[in-house]
PDB file of C-alpha atoms in Angstrom:
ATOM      1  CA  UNK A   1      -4.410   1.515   9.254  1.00 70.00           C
ATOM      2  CA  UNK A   2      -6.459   4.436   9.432  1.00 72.00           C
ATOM      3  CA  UNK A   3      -9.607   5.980  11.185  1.00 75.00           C
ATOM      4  CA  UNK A   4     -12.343   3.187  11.836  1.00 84.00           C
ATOM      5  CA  UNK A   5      -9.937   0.160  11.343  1.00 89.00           C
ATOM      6  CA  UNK A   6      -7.374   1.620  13.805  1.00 88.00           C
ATOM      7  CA  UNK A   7      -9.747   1.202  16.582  1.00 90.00           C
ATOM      8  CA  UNK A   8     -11.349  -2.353  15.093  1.00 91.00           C
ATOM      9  CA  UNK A   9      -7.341  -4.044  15.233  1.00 91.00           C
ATOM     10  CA  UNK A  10      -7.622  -3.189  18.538  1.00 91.00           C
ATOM     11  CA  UNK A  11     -10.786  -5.250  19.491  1.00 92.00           C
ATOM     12  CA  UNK A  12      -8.792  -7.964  17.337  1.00 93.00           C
ATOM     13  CA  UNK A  13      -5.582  -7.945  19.985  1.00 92.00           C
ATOM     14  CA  UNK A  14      -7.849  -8.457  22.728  1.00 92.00           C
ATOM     15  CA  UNK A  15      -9.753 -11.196  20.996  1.00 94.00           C
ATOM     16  CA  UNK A  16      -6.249 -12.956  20.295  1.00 94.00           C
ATOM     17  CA  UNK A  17      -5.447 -12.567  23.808  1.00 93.00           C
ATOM     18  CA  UNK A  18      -8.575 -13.714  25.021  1.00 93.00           C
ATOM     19  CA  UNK A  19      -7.839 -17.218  22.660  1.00 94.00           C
ATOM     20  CA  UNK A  20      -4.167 -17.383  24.164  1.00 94.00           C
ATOM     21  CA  UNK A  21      -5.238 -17.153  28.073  1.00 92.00           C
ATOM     22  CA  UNK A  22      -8.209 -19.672  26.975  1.00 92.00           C
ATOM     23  CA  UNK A  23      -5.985 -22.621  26.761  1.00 89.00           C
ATOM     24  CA  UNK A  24      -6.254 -22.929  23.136  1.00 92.00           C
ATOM     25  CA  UNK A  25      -3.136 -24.749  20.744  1.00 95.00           C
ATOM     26  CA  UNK A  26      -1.770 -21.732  20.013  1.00 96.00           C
ATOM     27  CA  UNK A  27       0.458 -23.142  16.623  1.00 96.00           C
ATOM     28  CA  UNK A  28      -3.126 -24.413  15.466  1.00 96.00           C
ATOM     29  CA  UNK A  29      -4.173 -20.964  16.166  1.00 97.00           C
ATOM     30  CA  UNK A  30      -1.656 -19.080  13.988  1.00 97.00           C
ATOM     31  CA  UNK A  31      -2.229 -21.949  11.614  1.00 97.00           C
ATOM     32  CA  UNK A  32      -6.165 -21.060  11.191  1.00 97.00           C
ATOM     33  CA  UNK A  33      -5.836 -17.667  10.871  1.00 97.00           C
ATOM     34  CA  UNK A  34      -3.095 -17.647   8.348  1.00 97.00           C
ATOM     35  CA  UNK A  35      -5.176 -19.950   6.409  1.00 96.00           C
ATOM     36  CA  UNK A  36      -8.163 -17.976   6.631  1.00 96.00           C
ATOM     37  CA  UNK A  37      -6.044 -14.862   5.643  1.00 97.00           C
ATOM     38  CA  UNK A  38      -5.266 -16.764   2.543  1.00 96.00           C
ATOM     39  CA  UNK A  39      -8.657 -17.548   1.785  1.00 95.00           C
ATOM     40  CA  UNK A  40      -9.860 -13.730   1.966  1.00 95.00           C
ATOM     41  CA  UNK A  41      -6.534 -13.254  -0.224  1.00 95.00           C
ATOM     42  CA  UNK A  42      -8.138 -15.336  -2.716  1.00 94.00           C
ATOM     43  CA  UNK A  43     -11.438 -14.172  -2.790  1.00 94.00           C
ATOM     44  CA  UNK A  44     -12.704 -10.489  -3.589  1.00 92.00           C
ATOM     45  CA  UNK A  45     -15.846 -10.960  -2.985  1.00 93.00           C
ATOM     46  CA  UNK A  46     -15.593 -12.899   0.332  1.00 93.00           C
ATOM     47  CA  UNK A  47     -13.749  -9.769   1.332  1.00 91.00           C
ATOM     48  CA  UNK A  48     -16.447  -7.218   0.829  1.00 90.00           C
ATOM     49  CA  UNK A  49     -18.853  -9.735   2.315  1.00 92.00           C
ATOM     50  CA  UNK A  50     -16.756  -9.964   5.311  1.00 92.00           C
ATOM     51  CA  UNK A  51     -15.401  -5.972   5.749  1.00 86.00           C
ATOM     52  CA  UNK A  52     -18.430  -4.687   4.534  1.00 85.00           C
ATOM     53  CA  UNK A  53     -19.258  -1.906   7.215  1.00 83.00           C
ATOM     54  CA  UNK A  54     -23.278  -1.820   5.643  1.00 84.00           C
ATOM     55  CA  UNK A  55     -23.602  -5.777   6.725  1.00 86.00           C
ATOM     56  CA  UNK A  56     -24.622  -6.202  10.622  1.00 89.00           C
ATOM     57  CA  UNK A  57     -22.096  -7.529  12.791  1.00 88.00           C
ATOM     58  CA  UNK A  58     -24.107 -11.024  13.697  1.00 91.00           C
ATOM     59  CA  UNK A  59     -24.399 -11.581   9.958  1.00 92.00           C
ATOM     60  CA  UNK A  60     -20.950 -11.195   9.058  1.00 93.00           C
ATOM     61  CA  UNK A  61     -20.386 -13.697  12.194  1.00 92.00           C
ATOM     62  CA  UNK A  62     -22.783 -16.428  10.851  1.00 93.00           C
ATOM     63  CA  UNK A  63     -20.773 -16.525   7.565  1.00 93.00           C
ATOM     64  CA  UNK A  64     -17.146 -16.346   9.462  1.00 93.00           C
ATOM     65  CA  UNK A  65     -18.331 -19.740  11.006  1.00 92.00           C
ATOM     66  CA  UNK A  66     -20.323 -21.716   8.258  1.00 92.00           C
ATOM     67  CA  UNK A  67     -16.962 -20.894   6.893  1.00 92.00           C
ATOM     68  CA  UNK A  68     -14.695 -22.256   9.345  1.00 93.00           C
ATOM     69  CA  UNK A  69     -17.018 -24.724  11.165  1.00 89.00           C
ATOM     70  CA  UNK A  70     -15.368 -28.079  10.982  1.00 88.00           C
ATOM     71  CA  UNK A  71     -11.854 -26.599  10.388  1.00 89.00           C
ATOM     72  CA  UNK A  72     -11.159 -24.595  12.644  1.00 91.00           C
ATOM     73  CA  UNK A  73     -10.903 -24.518  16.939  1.00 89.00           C
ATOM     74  CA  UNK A  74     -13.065 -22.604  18.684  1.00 92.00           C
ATOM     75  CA  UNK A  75     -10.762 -19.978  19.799  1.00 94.00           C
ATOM     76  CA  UNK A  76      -9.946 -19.494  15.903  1.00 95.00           C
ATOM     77  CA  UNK A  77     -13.602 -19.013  15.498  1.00 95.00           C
ATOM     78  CA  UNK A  78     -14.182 -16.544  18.110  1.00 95.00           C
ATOM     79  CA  UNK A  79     -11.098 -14.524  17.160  1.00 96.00           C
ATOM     80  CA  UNK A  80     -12.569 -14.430  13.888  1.00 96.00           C
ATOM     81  CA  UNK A  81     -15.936 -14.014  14.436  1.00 94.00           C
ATOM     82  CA  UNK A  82     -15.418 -10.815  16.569  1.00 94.00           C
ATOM     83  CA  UNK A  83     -12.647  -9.261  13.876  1.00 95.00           C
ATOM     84  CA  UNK A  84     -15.153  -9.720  11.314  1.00 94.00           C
ATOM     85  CA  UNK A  85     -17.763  -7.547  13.629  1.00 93.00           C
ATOM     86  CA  UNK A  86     -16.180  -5.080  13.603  1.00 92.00           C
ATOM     87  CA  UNK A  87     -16.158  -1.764  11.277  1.00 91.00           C
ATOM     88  CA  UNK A  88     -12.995  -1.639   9.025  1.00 91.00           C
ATOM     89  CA  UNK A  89     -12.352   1.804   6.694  1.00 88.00           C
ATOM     90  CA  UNK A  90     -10.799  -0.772   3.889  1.00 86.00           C
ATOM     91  CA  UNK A  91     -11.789  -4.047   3.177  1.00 86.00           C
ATOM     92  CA  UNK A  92      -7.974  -4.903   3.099  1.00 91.00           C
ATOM     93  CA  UNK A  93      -7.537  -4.038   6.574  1.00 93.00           C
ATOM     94  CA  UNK A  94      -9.270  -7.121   7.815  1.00 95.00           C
ATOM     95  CA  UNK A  95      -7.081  -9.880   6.797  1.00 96.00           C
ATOM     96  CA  UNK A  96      -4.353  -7.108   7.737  1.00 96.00           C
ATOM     97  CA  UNK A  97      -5.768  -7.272  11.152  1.00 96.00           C
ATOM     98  CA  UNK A  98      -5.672 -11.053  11.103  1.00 97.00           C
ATOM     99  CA  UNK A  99      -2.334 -11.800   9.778  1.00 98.00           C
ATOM    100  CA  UNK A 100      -0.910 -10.061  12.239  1.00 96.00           C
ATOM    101  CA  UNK A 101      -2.969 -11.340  14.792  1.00 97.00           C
ATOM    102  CA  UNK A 102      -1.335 -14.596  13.667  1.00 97.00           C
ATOM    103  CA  UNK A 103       1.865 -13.336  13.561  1.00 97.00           C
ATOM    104  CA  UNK A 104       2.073 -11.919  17.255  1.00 95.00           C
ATOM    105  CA  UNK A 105       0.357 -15.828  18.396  1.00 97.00           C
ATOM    106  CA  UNK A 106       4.336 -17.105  17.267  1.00 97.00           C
ATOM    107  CA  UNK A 107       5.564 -14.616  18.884  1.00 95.00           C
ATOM    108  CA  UNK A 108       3.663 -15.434  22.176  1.00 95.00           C
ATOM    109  CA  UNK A 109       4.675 -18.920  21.637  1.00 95.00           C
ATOM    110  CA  UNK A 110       8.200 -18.159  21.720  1.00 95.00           C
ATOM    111  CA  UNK A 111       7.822 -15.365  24.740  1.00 91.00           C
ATOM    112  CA  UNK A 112       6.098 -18.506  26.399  1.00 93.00           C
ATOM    113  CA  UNK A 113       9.553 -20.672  25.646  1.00 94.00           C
ATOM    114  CA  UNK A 114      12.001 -18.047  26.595  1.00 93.00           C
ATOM    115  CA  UNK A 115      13.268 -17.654  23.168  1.00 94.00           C
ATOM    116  CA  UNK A 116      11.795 -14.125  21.554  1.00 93.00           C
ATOM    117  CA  UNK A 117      14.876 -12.428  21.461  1.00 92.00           C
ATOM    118  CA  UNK A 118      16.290 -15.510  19.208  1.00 95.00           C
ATOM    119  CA  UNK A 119      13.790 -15.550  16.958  1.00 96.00           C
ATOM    120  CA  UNK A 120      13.657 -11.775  16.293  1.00 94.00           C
ATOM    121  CA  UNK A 121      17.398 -12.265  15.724  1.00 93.00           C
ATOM    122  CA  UNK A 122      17.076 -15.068  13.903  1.00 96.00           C
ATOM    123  CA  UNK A 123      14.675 -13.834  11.071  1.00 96.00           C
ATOM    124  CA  UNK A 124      16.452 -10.780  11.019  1.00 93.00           C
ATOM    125  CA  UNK A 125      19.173 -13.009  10.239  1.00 92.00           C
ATOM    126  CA  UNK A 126      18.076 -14.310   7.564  1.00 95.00           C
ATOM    127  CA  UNK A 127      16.598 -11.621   6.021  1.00 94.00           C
ATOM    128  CA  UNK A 128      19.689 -10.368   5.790  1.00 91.00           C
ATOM    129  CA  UNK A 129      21.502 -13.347   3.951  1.00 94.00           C
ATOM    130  CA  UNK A 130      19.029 -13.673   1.442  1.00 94.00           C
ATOM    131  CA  UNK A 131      19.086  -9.389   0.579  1.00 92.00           C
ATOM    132  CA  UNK A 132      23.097 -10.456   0.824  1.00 92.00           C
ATOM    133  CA  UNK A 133      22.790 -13.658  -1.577  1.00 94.00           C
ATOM    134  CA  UNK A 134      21.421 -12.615  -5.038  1.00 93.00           C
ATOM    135  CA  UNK A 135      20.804 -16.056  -6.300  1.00 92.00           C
ATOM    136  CA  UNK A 136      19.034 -16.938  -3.042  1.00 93.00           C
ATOM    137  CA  UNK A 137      16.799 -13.393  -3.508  1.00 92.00           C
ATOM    138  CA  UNK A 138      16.041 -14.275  -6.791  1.00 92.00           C
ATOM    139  CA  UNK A 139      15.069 -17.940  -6.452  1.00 91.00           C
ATOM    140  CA  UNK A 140      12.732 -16.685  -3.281  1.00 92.00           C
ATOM    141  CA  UNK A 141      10.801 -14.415  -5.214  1.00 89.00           C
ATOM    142  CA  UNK A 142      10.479 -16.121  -8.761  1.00 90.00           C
ATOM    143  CA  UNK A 143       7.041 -16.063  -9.274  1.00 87.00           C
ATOM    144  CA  UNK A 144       7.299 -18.814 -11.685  1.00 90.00           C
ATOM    145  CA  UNK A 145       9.162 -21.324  -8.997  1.00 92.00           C
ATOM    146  CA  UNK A 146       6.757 -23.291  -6.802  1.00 94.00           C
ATOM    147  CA  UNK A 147       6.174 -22.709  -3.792  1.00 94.00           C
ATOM    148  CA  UNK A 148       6.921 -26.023  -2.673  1.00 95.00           C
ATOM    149  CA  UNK A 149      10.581 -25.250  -3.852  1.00 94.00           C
ATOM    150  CA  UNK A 150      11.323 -22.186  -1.900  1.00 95.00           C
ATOM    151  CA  UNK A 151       9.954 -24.061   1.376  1.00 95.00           C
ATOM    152  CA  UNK A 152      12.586 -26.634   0.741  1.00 95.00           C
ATOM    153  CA  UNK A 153      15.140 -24.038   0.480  1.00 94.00           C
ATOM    154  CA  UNK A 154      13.731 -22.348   3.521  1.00 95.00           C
ATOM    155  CA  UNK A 155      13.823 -25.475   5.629  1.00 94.00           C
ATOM    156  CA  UNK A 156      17.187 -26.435   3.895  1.00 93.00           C
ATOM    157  CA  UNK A 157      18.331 -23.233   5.641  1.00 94.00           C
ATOM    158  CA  UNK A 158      16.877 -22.716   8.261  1.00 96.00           C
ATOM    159  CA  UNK A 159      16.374 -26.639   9.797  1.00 91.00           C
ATOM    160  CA  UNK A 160      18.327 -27.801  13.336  1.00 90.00           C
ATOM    161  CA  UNK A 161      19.377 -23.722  13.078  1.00 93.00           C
ATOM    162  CA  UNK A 162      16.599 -21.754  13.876  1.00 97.00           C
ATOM    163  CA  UNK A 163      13.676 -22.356  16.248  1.00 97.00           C
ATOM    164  CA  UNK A 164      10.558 -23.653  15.107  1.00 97.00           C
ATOM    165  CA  UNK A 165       8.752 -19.964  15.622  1.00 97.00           C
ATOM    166  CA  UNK A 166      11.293 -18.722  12.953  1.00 97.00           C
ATOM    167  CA  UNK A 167      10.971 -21.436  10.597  1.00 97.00           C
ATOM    168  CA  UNK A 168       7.386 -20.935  10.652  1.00 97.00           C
ATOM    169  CA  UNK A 169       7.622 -17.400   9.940  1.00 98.00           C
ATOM    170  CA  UNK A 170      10.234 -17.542   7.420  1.00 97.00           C
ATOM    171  CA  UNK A 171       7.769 -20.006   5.498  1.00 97.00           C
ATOM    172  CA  UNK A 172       4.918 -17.582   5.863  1.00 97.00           C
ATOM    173  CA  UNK A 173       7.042 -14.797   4.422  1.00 96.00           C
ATOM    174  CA  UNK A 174       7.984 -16.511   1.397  1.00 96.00           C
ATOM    175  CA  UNK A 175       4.449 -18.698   1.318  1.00 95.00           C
ATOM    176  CA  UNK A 176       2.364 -15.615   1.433  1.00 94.00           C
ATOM    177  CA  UNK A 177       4.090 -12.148   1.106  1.00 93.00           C
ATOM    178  CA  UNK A 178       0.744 -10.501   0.388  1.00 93.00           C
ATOM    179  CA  UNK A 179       1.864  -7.920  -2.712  1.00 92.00           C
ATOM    180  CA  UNK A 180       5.162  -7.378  -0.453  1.00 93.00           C
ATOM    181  CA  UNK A 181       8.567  -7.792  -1.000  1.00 92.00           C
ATOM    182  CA  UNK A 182      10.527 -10.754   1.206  1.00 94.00           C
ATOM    183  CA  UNK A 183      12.373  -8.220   2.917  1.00 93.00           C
ATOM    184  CA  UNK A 184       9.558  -6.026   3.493  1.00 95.00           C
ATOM    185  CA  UNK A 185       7.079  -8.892   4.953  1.00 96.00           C
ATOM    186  CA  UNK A 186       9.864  -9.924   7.641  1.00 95.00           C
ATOM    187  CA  UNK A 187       9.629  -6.052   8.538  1.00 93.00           C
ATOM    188  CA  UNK A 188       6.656  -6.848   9.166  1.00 95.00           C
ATOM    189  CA  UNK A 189       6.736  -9.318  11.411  1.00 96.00           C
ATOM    190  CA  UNK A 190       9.507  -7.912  13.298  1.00 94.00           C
ATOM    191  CA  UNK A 191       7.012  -4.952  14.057  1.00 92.00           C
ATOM    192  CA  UNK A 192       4.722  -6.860  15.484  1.00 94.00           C
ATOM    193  CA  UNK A 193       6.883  -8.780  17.647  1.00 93.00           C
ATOM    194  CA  UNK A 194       8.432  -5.374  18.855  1.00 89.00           C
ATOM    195  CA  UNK A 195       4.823  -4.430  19.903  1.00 88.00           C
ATOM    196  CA  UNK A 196       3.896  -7.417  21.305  1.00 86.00           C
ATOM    197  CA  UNK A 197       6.452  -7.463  23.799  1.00 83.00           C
ATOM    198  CA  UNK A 198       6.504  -3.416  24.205  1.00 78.00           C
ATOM    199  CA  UNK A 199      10.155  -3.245  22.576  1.00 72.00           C
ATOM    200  CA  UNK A 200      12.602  -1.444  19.801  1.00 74.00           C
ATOM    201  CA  UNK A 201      14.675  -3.297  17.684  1.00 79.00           C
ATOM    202  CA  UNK A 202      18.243  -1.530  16.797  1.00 82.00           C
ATOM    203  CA  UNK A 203      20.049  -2.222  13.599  1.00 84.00           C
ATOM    204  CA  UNK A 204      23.699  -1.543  14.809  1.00 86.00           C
ATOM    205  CA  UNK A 205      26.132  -1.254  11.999  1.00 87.00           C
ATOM    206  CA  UNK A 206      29.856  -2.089  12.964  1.00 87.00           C
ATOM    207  CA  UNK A 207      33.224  -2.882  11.476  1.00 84.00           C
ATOM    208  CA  UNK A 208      34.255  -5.557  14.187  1.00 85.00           C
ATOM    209  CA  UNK A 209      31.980  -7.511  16.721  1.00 86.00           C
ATOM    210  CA  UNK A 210      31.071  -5.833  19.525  1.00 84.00           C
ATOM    211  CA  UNK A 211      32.357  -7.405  23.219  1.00 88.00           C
ATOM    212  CA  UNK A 212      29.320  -8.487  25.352  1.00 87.00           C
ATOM    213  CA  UNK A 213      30.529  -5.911  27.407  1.00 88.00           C
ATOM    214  CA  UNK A 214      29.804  -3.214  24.944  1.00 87.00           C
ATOM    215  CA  UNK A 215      26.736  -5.188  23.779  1.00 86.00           C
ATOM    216  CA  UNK A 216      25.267  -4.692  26.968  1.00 87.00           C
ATOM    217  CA  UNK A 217      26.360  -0.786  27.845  1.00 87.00           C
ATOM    218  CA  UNK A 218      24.804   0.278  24.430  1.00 86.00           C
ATOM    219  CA  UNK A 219      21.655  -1.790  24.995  1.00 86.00           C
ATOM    220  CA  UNK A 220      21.201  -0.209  28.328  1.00 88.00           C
ATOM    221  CA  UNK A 221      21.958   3.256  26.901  1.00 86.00           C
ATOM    222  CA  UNK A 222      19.738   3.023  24.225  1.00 83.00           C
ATOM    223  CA  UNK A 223      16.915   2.106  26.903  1.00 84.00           C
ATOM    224  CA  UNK A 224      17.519   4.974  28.662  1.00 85.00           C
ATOM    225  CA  UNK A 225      17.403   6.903  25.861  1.00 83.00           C
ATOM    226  CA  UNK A 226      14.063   5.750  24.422  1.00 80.00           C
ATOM    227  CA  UNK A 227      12.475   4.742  27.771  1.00 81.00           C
ATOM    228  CA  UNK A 228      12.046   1.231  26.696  1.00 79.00           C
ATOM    229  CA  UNK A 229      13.874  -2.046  26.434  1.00 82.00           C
ATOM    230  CA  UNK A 230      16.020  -2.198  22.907  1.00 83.00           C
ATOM    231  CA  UNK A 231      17.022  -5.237  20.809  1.00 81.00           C
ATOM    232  CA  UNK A 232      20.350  -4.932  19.092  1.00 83.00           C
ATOM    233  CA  UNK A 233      20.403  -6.398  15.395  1.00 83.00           C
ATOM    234  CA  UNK A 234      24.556  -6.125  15.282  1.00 85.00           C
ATOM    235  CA  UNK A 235      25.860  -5.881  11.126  1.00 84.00           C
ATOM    236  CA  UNK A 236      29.705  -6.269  10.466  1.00 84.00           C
ATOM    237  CA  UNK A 237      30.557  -4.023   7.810  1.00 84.00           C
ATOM    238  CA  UNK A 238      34.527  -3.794   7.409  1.00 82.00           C
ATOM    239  CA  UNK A 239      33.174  -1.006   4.681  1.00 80.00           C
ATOM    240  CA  UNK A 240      32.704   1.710   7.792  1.00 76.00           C
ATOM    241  CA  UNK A 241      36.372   1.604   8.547  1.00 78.00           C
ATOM    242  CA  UNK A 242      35.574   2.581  12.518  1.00 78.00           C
ATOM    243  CA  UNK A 243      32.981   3.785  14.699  1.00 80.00           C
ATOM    244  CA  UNK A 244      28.988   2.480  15.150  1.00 85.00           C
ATOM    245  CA  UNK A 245      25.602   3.284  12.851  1.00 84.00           C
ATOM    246  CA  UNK A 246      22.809   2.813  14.616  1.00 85.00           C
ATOM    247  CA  UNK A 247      18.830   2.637  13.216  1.00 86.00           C
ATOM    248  CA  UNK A 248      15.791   2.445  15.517  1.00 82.00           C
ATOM    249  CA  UNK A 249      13.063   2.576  12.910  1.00 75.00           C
ATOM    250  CA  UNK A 250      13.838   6.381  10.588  1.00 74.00           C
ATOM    251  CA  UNK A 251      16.197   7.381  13.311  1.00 82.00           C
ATOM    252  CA  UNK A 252      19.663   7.078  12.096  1.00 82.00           C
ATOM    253  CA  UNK A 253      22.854   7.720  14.226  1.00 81.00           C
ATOM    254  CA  UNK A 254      25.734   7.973  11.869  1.00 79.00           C
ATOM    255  CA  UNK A 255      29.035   8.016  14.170  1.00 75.00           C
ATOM    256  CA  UNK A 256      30.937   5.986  11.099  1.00 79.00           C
ATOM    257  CA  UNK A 257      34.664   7.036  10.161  1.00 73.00           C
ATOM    258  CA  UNK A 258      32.892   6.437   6.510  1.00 66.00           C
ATOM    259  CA  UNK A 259      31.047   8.686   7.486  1.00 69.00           C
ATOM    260  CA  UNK A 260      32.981  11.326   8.258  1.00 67.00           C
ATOM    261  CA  UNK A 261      35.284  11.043   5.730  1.00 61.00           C
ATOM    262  CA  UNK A 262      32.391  11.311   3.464  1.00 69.00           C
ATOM    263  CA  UNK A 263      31.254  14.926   5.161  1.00 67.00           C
ATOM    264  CA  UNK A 264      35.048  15.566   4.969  1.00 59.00           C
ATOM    265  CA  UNK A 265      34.967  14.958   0.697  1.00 61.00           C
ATOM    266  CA  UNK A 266      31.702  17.097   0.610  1.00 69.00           C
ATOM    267  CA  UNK A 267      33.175  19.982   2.828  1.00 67.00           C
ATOM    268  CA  UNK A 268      36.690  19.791   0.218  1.00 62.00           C
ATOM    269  CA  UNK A 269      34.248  19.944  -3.012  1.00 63.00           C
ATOM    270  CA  UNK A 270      32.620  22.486  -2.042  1.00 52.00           C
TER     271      UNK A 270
END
């Protein structure tokens, strides 16, 4: 987001903390404002009636709860209500603001169980066996399968394996990817988690497992290094031969004897 809207998603974190601390059912919370994300999806005009920055702020409020009224909590109405007050530079950027607002209320949900760390893991996970399955990438973004279907495969998956945050998620990706790819959506979310609980996530390539042991020394050197707790996402890759990759967002570290030999081809050829 840019300009105007960067400032508006802010007003729409506090609001969503403001609903969490209120004692609210935060699943039925992520559940409303998913829904009502999909409902903006659906509706062009809604969304200029909603972002519109020439409409005043109460107005826009008036028709966020005529719309919700009956359906909806109250703390989904107020978290609403003030997102839709707000000024927003694109009229996209409001159910932007709002799906991730939903997003980061599973994520507080499993912060609240102890289980964050899993769950980032977890849909990483599976992101990474459906990119690895083709049949499994395919069936999840057929356009002309049901929907219905790839939630069965998802909970055929994913059920007595995952915890319920990731399940939920992992639906939502393939439910409503919003123009994006699946891959690209559960980048998403893994963004926002990362944010919500003021952390990096590492993808660290290797050709064996690492030990706990070195698990733990290259979390803890990574922290140092970027001043802030670091998640490691470990790959096995018997294609590197030896050594470590490691990505933190565009930051690459390529200490890979793949690597090298590569450099060692290029130096030859040239």
């Amino acid at each position: 987001m840019q300009g105007v809207s960067r400032g508006s998603q802010a007003h729409v974190r506090v609001a969503l903390q403001s609903a969490l601390d209120s004692g609210a059912d935060w699943a039925r919370l992520s559940d409303d404002l998913f829904n009502f994300v999909a409902v903006m999806d659906s509706s062009h005009m809604l969304r200029r009636a909603l972002g519109d920055p020439s409409r005043s702020g109460d107005g826009k409020r008036a028709l966020a709860a005529r719309l919700l009224e009956g359906k909806s909590e109250l703390a989904t109405v107020e978290v609403v209500s003030e997102s839709v007050a707000q000024r927003w530079s694109n009229e996209k950027d409001l159910p932007a603001a709002l799906e991730e607002a939903a997003v980061e209320a599973q994520v507080a949900m499993a912060q609240a169980a102890g289980r964050a760390d899993d769950v980032e893991e977890q849909l990483f996970r599976f992101e990474r066996t459906v990119a690895g399955t083709p049949a499994l990438r395919e069936a999840l973004s057929d356009r002309r399968l049901p929907v219905e279907r790839k939630l069965d495969v998802v909970q055929q998956l994913l059920a007595d394996k995952a915890h319920p945050e990731t399940i939920r998620l992992a639906r939502q990706a393939v439910a409503a990817p919003r123009g994006r790819r699946f891959a690209q959506t559960v980048e998403f979310y893994l963004a926002v988690a990362e944010r919500r609980r003021q952390q990096l996530s590492a993808v660290v390539t290797v050709a064996t497992s690492l030990t706990a042991e070195q698990h733990d020394r290259l979390a803890a050197a990574l922290g140092r290094i970027y001043s802030t707790p670091v998640l490691l996402n470990v790959v096995l890759d018997p294609l590197v031969i030896g050594g470590i990759r490691v990505q933190i967002g565009d930051e690459v570290v390529d200490g890979t004897i793949v690597r090298r030999l590569d450099e060692a081809r290029r130096l030859m050829g040239s």
